[in-house]
CSV table of C-alpha atoms in Angstrom, one decimal:
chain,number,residue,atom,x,y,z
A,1,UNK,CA,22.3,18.4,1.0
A,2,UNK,CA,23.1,15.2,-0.7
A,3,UNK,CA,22.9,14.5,-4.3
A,4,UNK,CA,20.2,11.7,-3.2
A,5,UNK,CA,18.5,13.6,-0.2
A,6,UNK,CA,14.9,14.8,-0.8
A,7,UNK,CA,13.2,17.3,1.7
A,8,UNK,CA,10.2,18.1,2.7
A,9,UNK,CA,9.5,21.1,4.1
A,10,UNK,CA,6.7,21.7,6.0
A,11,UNK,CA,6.0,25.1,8.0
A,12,UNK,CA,3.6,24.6,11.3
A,13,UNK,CA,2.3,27.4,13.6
A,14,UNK,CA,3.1,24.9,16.6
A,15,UNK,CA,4.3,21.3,16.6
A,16,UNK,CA,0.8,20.6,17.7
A,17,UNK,CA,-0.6,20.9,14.8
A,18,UNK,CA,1.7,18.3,13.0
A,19,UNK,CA,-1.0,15.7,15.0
A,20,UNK,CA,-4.2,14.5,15.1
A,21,UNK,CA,-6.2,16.3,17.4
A,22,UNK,CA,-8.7,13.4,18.1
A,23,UNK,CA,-6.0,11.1,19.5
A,24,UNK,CA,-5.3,11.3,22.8
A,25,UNK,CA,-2.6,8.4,23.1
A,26,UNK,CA,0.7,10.2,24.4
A,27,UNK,CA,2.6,12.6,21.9
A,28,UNK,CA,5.2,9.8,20.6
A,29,UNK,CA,2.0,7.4,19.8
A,30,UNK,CA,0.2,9.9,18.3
A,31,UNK,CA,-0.9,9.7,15.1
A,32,UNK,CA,-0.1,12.1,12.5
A,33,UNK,CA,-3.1,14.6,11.0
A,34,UNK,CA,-4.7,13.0,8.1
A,35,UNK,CA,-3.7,16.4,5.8
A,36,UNK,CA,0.0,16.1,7.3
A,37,UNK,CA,0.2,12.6,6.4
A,38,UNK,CA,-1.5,13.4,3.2
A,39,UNK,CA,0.7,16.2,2.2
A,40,UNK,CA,4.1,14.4,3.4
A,41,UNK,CA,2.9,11.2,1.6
A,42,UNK,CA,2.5,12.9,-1.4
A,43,UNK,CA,5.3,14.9,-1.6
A,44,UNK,CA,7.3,11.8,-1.1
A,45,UNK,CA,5.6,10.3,-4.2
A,46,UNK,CA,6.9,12.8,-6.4
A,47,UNK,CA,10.7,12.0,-5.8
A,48,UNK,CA,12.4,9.4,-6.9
A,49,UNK,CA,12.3,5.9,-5.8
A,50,UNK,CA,16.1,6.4,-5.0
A,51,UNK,CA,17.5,8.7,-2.0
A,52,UNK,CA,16.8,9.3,1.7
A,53,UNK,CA,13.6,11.5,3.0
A,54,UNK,CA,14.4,14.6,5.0
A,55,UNK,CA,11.2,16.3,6.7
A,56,UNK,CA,12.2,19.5,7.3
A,57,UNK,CA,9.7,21.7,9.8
A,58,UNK,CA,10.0,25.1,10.6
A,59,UNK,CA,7.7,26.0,14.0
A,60,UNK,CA,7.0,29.7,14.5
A,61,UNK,CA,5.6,28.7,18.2
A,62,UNK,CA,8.0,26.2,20.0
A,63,UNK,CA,8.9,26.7,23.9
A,64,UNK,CA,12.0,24.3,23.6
A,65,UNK,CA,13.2,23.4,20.1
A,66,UNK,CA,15.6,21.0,21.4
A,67,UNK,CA,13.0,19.2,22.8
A,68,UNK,CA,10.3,19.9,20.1
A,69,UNK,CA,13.2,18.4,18.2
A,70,UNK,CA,13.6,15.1,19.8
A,71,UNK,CA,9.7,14.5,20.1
A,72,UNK,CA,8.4,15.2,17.0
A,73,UNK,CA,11.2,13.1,15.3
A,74,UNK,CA,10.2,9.9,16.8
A,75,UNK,CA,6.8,10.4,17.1
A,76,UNK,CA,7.3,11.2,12.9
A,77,UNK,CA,9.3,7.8,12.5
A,78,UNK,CA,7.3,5.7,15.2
A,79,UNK,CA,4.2,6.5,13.1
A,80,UNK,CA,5.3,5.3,9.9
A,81,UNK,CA,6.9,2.2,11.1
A,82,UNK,CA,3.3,1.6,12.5
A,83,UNK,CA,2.2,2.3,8.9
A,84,UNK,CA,5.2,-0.1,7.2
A,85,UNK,CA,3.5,-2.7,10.0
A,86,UNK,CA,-0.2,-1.7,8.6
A,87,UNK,CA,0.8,-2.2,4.8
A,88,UNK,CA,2.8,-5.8,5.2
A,89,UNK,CA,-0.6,-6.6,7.1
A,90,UNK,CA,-2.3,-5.5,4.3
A,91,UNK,CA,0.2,-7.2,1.7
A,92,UNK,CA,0.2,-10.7,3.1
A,93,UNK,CA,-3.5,-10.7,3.1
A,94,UNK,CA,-3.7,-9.5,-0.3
A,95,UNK,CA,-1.1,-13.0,-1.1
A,96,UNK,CA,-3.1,-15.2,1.3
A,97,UNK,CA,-6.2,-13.9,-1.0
A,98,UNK,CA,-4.5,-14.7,-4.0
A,99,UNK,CA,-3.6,-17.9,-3.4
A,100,UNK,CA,-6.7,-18.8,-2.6
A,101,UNK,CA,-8.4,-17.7,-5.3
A,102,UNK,CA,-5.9,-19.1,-7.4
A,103,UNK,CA,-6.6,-22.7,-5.7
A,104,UNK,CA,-10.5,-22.4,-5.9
A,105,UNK,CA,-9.5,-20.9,-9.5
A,106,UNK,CA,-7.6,-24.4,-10.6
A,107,UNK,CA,-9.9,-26.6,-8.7
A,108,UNK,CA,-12.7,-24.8,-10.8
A,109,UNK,CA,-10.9,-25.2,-14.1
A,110,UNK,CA,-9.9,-28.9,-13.5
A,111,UNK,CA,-13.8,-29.9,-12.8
A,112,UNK,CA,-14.9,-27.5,-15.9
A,113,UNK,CA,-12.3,-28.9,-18.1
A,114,UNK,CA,-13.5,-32.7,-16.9
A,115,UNK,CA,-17.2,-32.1,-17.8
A,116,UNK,CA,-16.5,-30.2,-21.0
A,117,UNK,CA,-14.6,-33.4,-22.2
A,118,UNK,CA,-16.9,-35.5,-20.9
A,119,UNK,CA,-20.1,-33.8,-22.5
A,120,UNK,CA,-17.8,-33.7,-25.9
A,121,UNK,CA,-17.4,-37.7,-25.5
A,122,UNK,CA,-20.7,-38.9,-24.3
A,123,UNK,CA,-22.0,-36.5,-26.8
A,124,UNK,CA,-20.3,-36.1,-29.8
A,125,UNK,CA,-22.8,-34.7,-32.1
A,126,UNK,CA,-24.9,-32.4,-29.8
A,127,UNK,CA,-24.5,-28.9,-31.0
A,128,UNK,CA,-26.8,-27.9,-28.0
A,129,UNK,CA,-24.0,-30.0,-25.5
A,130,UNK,CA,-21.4,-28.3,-27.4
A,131,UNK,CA,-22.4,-24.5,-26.5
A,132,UNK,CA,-22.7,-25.7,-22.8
A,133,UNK,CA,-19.0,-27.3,-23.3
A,134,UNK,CA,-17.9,-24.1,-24.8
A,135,UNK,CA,-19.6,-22.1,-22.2
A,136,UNK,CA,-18.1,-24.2,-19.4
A,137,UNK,CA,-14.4,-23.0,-20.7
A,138,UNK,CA,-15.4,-19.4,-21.0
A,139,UNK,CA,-16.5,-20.0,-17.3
A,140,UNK,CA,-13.7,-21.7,-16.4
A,141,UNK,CA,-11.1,-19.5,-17.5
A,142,UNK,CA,-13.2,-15.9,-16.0
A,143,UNK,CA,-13.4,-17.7,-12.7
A,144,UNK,CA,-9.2,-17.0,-13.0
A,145,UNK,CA,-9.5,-13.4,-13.4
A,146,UNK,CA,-9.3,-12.5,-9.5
A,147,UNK,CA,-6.1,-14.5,-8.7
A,148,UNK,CA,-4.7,-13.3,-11.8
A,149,UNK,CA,-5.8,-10.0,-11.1
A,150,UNK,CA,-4.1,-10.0,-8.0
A,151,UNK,CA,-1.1,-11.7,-9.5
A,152,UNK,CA,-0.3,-9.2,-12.0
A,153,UNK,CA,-1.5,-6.2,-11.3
A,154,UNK,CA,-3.0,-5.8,-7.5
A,155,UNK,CA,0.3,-6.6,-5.7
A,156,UNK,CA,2.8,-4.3,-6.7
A,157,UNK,CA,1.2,-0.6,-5.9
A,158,UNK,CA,1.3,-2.4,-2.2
A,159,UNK,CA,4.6,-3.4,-2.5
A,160,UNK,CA,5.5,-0.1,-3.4
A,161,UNK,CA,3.7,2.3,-1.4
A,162,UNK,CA,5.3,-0.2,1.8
A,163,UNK,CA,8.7,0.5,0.8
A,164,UNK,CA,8.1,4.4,0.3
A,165,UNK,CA,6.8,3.9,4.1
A,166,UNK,CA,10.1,2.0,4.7
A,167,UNK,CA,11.9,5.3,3.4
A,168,UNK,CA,9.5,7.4,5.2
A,169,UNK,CA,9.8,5.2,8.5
A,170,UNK,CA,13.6,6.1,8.1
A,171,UNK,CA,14.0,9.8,7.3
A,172,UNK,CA,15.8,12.5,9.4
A,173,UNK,CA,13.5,15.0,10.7
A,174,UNK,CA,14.5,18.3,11.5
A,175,UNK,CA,12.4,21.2,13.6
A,176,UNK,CA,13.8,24.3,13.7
A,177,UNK,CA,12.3,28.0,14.6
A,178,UNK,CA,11.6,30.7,12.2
């Protein structure tokens, strides 16, 4: 074992039961159980963000290991590259969101600043005109929060969980009997 190899060991009755039951696509397209995912997922969390993944499963059941082997590595690796897929989905939408918002957000600031400068200089003395000015760059400035929201803090667990599916997409997995 490497200095910057991390295993996960997981210990099945079959190989079956590394799958969802409720998908019937063919064993390489399958997807994984949700409490396999869930446990390999979070496992992976707990390592550092340097290093390879190994999953390593020990089968008690298992006709042909070799076999077993073979299959059950790139279904494993097939499935996360579909989830790597998933989250850059899920990533550029979340960018396409934000720079939205953050174009309604500066077209909304621009038109509040305008009539907060204009109610100050048609209106000078108008402590009535000057709350509503005021109130217009509170406004302005909370009609930001969602692209800066997404800006600097919304982005970056994305970023990260994709490349931990990256990693995850590219581990070695090993079956073996017990």
């Amino acid at each position: 074992m490497g200095n910057n190899e991390h295993i996960i060991k997981l210990q099945l009755r079959t190989v079956e039961q590394l799958f969802n039951s409720f998908d019937p696509s063919p064993f390489v397209g399958r997807d994984l159980d949700p409490a396999a995912e869930e446990f390999i997922l979070s496992w992976a969390q707990e390592h550092p963000s340097d290093g390879v993944f190994k999953l390593h499963i020990t089968v008690a059941e298992v006709a042909d290991i070799e076999r077993a082997q073979s299959r059950v590595s790139d279904a494993v690796q097939s499935y996360f590259t579909a989830s790597v897929g998933r989250a850059s989905q899920e990533f550029s939408r979340l960018m396409r969101r934000g720079r939205f918002s953050l174009l309604v957000g500066i077209l909304f600031l621009i038109v509040c600043f305008g009539a907060s400068d204009a109610l100050q200089h048609y209106f000078p003395q108008s402590k009535p005109l000057d709350f509503v000015s005021e109130g217009l760059l509170i406004v302005c400035w909370v009609a930001m929060w969602q692209p800066l929201q997404i800006f600097l803090y919304e982005w970056w667990p994305l970023f990260r969980h994709k490349q931990l599916l990256q990693r995850l997409a590219a581990m070695h997995v090993e079956v073996v009997q017990r």
